[in-house]
mmCIF file of C-alpha atoms and ligand atoms in Angstrom:
data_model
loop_
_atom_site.group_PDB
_atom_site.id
_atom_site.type_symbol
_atom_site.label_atom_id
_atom_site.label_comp_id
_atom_site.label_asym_id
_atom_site.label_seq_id
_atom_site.Cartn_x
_atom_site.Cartn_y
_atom_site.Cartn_z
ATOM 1 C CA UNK A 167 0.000 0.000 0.000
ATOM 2 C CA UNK A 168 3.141 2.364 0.606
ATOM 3 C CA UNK A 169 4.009 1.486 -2.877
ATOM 4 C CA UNK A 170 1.274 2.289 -3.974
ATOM 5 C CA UNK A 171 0.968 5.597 -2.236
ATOM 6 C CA UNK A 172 4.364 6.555 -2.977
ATOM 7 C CA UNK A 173 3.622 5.877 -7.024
ATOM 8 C CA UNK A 174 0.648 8.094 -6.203
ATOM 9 C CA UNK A 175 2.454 11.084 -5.273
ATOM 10 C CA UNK A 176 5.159 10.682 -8.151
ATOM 11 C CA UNK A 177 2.523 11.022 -9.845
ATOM 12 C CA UNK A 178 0.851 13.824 -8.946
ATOM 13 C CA UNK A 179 4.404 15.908 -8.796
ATOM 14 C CA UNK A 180 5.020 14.405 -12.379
ATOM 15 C CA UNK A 181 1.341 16.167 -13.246
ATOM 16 C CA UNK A 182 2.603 19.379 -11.466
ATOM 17 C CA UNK A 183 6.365 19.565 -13.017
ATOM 18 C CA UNK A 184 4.792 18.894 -16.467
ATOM 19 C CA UNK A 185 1.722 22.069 -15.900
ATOM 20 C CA UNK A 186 4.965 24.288 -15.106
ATOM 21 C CA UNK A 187 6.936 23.102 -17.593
ATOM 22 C CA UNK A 188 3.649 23.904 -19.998
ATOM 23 C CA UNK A 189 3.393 27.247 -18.649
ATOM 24 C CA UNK A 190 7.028 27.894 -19.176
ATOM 25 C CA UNK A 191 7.296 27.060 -22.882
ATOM 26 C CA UNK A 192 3.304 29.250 -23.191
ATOM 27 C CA UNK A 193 5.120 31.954 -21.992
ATOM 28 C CA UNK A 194 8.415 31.509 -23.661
ATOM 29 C CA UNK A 195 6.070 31.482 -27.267
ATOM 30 C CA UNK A 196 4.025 34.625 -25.600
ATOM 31 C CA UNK A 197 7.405 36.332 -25.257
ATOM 32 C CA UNK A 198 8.397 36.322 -28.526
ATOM 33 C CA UNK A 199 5.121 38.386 -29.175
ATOM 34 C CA UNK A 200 5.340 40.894 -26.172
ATOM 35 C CA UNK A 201 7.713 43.284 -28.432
ATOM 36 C CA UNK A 202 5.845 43.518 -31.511
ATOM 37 C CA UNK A 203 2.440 43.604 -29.151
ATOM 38 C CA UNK A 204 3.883 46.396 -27.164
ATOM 39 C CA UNK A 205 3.123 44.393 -23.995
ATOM 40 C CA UNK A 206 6.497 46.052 -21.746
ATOM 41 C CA UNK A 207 5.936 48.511 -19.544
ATOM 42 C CA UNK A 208 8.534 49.938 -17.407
ATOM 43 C CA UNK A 209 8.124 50.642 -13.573
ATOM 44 C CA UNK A 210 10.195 53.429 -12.182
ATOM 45 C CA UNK A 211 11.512 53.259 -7.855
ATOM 46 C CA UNK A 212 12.511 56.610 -7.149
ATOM 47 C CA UNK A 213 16.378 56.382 -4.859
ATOM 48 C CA UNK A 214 16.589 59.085 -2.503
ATOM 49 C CA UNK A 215 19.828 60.990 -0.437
ATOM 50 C CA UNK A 216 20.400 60.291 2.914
ATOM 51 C CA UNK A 217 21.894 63.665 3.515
ATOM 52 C CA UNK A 218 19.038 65.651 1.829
ATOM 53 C CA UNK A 219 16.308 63.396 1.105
ATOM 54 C CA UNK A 220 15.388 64.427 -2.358
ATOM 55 C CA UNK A 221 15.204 61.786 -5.158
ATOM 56 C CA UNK A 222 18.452 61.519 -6.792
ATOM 57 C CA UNK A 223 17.839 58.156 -9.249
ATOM 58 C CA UNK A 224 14.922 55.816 -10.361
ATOM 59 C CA UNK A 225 15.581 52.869 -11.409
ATOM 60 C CA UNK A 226 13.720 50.861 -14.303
ATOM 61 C CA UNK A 227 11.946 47.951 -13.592
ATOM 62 C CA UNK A 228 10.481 46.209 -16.523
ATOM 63 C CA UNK A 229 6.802 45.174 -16.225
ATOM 64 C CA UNK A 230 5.403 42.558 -19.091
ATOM 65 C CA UNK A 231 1.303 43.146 -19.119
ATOM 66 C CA UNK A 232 0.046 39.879 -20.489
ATOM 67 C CA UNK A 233 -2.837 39.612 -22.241
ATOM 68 C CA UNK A 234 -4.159 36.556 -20.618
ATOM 69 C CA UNK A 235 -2.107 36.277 -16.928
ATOM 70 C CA UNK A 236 -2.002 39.982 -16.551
ATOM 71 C CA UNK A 237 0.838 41.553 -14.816
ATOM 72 C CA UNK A 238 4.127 38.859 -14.858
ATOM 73 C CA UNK A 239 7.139 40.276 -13.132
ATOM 74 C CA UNK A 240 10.838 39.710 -14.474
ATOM 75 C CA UNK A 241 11.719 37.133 -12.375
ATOM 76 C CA UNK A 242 9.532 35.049 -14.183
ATOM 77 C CA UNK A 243 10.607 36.096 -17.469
ATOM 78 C CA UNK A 244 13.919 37.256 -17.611
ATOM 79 C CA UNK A 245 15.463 33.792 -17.072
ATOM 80 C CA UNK A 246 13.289 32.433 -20.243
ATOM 81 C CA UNK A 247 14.073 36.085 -22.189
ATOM 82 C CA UNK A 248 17.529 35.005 -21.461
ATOM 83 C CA UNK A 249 17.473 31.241 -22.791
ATOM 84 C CA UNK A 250 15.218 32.102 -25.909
ATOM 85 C CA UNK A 251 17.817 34.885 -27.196
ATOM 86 C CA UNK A 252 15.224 37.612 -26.926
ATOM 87 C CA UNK A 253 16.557 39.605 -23.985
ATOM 88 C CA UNK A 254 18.992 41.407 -26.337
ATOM 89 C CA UNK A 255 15.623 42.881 -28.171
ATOM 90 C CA UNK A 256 14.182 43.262 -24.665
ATOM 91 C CA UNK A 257 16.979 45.201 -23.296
ATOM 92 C CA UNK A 258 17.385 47.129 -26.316
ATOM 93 C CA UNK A 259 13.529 48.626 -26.029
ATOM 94 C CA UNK A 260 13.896 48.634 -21.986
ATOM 95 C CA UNK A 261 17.562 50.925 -22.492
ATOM 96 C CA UNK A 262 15.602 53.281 -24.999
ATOM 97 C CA UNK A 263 12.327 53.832 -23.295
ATOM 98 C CA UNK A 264 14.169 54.624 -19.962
ATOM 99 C CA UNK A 265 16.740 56.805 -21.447
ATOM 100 C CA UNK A 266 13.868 58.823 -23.834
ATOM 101 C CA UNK A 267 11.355 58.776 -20.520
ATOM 102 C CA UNK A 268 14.182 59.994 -18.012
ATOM 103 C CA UNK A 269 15.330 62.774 -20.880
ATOM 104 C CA UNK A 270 12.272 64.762 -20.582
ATOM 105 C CA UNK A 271 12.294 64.918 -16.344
ATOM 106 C CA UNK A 272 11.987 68.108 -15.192
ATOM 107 C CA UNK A 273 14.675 67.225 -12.626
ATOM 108 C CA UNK A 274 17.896 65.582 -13.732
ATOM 109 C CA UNK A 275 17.740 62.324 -11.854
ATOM 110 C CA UNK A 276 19.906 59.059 -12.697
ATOM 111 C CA UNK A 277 18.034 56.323 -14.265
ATOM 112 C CA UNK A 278 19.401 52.919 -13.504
ATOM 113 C CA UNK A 279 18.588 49.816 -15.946
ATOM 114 C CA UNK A 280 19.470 46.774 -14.827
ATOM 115 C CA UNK A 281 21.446 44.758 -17.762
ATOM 116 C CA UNK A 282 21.905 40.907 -17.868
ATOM 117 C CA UNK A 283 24.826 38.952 -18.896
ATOM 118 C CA UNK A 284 23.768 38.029 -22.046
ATOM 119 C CA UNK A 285 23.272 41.957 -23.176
ATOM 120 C CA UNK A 286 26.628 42.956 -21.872
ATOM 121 C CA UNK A 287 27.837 39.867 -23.717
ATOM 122 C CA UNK A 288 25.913 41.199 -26.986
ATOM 123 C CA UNK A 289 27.910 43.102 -29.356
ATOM 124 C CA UNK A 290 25.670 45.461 -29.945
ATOM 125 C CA UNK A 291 24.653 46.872 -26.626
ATOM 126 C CA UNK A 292 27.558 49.486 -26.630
ATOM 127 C CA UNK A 293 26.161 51.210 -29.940
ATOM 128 C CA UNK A 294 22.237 50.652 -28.688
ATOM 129 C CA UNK A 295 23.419 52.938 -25.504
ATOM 130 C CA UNK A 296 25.319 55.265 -27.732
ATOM 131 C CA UNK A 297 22.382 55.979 -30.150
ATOM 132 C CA UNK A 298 19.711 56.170 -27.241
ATOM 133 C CA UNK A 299 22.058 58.500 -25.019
ATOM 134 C CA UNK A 300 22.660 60.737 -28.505
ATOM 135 C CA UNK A 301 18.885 60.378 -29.650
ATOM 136 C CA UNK A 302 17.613 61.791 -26.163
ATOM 137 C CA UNK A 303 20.188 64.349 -25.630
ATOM 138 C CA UNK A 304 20.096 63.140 -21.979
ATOM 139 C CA UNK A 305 23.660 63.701 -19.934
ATOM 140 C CA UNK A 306 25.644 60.492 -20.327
ATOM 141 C CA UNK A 307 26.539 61.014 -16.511
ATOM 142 C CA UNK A 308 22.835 60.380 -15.633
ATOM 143 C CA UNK A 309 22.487 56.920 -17.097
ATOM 144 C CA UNK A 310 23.686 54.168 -14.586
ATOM 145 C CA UNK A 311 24.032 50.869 -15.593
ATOM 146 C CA UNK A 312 23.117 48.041 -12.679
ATOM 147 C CA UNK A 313 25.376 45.079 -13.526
ATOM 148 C CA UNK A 314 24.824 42.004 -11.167
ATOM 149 C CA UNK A 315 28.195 39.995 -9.964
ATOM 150 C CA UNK A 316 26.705 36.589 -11.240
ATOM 151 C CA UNK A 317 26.716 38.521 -14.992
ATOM 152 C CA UNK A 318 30.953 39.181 -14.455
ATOM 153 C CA UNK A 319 31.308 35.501 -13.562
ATOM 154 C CA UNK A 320 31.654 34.200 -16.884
ATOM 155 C CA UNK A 321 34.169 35.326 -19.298
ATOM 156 C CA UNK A 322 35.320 37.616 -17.007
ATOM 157 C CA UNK A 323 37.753 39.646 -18.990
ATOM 158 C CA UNK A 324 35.624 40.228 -21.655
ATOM 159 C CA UNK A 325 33.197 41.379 -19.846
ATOM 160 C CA UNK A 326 35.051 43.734 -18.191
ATOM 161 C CA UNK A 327 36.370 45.238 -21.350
ATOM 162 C CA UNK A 328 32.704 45.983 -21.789
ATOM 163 C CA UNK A 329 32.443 47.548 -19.088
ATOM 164 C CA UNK A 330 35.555 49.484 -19.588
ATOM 165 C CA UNK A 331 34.081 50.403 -22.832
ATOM 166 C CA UNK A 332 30.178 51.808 -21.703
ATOM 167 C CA UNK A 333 31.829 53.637 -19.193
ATOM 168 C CA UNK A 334 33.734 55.404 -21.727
ATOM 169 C CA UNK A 335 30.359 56.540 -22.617
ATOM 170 C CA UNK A 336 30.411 58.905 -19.621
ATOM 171 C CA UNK A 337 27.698 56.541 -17.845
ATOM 172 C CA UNK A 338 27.634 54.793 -14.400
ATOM 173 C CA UNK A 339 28.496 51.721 -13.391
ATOM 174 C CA UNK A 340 26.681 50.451 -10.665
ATOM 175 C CA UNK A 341 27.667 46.541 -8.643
ATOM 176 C CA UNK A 342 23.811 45.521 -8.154
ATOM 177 C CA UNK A 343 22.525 43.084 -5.019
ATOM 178 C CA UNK A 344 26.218 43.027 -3.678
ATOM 179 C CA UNK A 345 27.026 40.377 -1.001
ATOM 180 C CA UNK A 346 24.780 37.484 -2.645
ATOM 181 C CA UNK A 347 26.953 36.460 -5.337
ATOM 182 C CA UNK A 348 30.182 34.301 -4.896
ATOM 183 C CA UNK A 349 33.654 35.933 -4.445
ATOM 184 C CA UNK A 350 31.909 39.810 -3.941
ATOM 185 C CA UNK A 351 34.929 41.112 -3.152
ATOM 186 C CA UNK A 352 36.603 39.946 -6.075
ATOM 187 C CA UNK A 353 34.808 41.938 -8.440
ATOM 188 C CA UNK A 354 35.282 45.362 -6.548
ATOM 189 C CA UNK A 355 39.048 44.579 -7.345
ATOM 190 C CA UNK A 356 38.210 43.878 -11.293
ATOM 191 C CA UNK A 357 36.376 47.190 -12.175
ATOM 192 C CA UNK A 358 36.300 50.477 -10.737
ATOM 193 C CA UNK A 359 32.180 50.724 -10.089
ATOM 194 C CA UNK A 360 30.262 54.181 -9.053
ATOM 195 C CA UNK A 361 27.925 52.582 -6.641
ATOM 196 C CA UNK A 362 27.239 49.544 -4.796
ATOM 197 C CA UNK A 363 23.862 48.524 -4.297
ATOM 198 C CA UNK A 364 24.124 46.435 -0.707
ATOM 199 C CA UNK A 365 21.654 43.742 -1.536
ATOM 200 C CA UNK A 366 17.786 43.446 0.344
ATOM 201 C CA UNK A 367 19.177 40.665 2.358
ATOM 202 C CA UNK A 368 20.933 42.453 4.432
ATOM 203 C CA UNK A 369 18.528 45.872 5.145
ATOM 204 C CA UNK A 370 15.810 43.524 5.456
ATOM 205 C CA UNK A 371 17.285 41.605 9.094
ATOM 206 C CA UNK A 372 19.284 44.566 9.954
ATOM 207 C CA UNK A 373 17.661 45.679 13.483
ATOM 208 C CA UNK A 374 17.543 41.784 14.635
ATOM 209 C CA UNK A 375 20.820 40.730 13.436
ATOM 210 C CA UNK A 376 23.814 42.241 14.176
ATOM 211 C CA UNK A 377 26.053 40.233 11.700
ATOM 212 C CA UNK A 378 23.858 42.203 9.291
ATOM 213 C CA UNK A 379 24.951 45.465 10.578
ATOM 214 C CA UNK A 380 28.307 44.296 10.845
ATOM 215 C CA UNK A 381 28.209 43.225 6.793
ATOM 216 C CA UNK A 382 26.464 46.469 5.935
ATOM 217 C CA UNK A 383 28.776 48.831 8.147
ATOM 218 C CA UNK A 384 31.818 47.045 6.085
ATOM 219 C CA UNK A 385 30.350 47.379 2.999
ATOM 220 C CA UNK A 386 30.154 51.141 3.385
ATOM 221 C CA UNK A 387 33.803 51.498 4.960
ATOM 222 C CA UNK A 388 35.175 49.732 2.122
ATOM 223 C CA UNK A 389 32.685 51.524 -0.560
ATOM 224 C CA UNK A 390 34.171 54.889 0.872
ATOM 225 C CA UNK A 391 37.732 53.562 0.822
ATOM 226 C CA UNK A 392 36.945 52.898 -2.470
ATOM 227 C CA UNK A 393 35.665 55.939 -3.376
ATOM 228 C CA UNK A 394 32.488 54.426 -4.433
ATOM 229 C CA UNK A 395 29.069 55.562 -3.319
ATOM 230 C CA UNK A 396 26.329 52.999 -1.656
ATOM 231 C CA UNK A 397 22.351 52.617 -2.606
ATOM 232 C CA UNK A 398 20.656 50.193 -0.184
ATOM 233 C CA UNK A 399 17.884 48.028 -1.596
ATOM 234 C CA UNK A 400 14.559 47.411 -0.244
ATOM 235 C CA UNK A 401 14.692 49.543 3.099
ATOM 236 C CA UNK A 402 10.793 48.622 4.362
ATOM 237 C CA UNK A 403 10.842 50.467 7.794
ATOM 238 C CA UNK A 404 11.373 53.967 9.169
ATOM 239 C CA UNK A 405 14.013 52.276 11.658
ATOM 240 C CA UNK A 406 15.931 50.434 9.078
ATOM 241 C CA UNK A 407 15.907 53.977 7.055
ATOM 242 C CA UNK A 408 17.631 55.710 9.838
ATOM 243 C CA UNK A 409 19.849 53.139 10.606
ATOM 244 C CA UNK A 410 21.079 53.528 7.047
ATOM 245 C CA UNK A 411 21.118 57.258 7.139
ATOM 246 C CA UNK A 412 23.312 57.096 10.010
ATOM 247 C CA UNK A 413 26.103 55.253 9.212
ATOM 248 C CA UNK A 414 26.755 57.049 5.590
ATOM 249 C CA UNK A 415 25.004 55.079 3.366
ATOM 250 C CA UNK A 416 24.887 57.384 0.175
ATOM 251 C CA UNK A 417 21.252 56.988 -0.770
ATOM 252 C CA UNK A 418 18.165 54.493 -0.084
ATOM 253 C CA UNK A 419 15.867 52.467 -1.885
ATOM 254 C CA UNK A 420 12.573 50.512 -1.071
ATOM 255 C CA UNK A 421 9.031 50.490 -0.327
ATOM 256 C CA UNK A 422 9.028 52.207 2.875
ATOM 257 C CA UNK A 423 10.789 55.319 0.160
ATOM 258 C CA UNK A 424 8.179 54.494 -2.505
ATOM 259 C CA UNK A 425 6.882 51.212 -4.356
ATOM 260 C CA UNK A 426 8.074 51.040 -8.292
ATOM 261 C CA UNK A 427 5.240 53.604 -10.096
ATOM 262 C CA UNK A 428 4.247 53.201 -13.217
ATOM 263 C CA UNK A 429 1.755 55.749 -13.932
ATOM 264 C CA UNK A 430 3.403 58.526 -15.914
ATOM 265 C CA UNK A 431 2.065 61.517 -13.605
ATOM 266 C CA UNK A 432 3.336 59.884 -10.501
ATOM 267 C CA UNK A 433 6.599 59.284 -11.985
ATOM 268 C CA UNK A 434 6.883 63.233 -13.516
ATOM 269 C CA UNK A 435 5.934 64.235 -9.843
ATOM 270 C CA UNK A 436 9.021 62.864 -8.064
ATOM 271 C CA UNK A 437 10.852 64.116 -10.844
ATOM 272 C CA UNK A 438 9.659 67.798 -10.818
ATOM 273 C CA UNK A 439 12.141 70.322 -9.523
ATOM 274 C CA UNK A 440 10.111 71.482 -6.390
ATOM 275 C CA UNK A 441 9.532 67.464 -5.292
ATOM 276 C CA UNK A 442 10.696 66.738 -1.795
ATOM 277 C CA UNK A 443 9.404 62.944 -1.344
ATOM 278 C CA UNK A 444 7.142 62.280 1.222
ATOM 279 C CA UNK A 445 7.850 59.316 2.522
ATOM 280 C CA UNK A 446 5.396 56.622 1.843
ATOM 281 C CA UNK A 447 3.335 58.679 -0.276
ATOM 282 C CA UNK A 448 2.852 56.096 -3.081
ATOM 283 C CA UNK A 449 0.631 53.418 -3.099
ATOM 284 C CA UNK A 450 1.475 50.244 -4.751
ATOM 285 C CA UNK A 451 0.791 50.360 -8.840
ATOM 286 C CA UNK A 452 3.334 48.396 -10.787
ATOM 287 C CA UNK A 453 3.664 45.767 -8.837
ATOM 288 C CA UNK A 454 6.639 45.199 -5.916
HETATM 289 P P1 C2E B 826 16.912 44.229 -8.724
HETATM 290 O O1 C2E B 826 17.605 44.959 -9.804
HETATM 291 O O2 C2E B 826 17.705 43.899 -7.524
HETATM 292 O O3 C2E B 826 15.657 45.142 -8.366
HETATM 293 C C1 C2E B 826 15.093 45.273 -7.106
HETATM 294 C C2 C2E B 826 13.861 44.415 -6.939
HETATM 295 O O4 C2E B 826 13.407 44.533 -5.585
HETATM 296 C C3 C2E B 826 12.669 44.869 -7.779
HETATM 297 O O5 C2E B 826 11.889 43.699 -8.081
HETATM 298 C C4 C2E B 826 11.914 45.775 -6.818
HETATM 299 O O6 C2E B 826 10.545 45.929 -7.139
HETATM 300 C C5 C2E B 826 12.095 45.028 -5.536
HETATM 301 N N1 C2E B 826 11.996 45.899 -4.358
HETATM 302 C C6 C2E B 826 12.286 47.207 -4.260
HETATM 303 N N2 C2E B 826 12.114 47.670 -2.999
HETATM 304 C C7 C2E B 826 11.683 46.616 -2.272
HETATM 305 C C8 C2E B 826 11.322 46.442 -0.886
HETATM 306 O O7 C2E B 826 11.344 47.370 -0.076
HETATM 307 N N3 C2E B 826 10.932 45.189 -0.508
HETATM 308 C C9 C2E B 826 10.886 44.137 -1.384
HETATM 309 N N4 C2E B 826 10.475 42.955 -0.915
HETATM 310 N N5 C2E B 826 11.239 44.266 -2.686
HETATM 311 C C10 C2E B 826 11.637 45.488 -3.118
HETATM 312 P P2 C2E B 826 11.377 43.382 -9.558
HETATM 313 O O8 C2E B 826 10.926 44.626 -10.233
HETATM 314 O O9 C2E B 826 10.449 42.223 -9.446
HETATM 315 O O10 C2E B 826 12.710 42.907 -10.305
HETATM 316 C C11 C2E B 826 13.391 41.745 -9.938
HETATM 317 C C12 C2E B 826 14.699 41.637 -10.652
HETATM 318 O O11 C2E B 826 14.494 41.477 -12.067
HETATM 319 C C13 C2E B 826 15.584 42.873 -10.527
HETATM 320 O O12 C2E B 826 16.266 42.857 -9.287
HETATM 321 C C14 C2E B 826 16.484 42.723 -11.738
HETATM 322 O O13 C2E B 826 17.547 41.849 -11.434
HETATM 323 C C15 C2E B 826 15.578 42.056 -12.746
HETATM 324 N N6 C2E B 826 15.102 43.072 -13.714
HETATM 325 C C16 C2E B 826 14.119 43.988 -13.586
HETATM 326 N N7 C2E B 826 13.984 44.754 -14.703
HETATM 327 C C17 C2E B 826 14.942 44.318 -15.560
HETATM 328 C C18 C2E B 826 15.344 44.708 -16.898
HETATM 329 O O14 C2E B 826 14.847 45.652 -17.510
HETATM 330 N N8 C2E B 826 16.364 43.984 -17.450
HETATM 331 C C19 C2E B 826 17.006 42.971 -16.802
HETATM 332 N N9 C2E B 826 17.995 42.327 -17.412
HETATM 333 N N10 C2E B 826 16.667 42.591 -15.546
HETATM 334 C C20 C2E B 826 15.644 43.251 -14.937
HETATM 335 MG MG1 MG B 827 18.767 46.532 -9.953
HETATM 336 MG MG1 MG B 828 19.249 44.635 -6.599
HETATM 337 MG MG1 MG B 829 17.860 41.455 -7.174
#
């Protein structure tokens, strides 16, 4: 009877894999439709200075509205866009749309995209940037470029003649969810990055754990050693905020600052010249 239960079960996980695996390869054909369907969307999370608290960044988040499953957020996408070859398209609309959006802000924040290893990989990614940076007329100095350190871990010296080369472009180079990856430390020695983003992981425990604090308090010695600035990621909670504030952190990040906005208006009201954010003013629209 334990046999027979057992084959049971298999067989209800083989049901489940297989439903996944079905939904996978729908969306993988879906994706190759988003582009032409105009089905992207960006979201935009505005970064703000610890020493002033205005907005100083936003970063894009991409957003795919599908037609049938509604809003599907990049972790379930990117990994497919990835596999399938289509993230170099992807990127290539996500890299435009930010840059042309970000070029008509009243104030001149940073906008941060987030690039994967296969687009820094992609020959073509240097001349996309070039052409969207010249299109838009936007300061080169305003576009940061959020580079994870699992995307340096393969051919490493390519990729950092890449990098090398984009910021020749007179654009930012930012070391995104740092901590997580293997051999962090490693990478600070291989390029010289503008900011590193100190990963969720860490803000998130930080009050109940003081290895965290430890870990973050490093990470912000060495950034300023390094003459590098620091954005935390995902600060939830007033006492995590000041935390951060007090022990230098360049600038902050998260929902307790604002939730990614999509909705044009919002986003042109954080970037308006007068705009002081008001902490937890936005509600929730594009999604966490
Ligand atoms: P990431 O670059 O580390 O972006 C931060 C993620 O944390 C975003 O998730 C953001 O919505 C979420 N977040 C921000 N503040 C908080 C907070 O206070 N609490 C919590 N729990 N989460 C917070 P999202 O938008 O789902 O993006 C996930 C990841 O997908 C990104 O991580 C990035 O690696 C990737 N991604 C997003 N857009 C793009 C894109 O255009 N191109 C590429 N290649 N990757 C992208
Ligand atoms: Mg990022
Ligand atoms: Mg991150
Ligand atoms: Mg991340």
């Amino acid at each position: 009877a334990a046999k027979q239960k057992g084959r049971g079960l298999w067989q209800e996980y083989n049901a489940e894999l297989q439903a996944m695996e079905r939904k996978r390869r729908g969306l993988e054909l879906d994706l190759r439709q988003a582009l032409a369907e105009d089905q992207f969307s960006l979201a935009f999370q505005p970064q703000i200075d610890f020493a002033t608290g205005e907005p100083t960044g936003m970063e894009a988040l991409l957003r795919w509205n599908h037609p049938e499953h509604g809003l599907v957020m990049p972790d379930e996408f990117i990994g497919l866009a990835e596999e399938s070859g289509l993230l170099v398209a992807i990127g290539e609309w996500v890299a435009n749309e930010a840059i042309r959006t970000a070029a008509k802000w009243e104030r001149p924040l940073t906008i941060a995209l987030n690039l994967s290893p296969v687009q820094i990989r992609s020959d073509g990614f240097v001349e996309v940037l070039t052409r969207a940076i010249a299109v838009s007329g936007i300061a080169p100095s305003r576009v940061e470029l959020e580079i994870t350190e699992t995307a340096l871990l393969h051919d490493t010296d390519e990729n950092v003649r890449t990098l090398h080369r984009l910021r020749a472009l007179g654009v930012r180079i930012a070391l995104d969810d740092f901590g997580t990856g293997y051999s962090s430390l490693n990478y600070l020695r291989s390029f010289p990055f503008d900011t590193i983003k100190i990963d969720r992981c860490f803000v998130m425990d930080l009050l109940e754990r003081p290895d965290c604090q430890a870990i973050i308090r490093a990470t912000i010695n060495l950034a300023q050693e390094l003459d590098m600035e620091t954005v935390a990621e995902g600060i939830e909670t007033a006492d995590q905020f000041e935390w951060l504030g007090e022990i230098g952190c360049t600038a902050g990040q998260g929902y307790y600052i604002s939730r990614p906005i999509a909705c044009g208006e919002q986003v042109e009201g954080v970037a308006r010249r007068e705009t002081t954010l008001q902490l937890d003013r936005f509600a929730p629209s594009a999604g966490g």
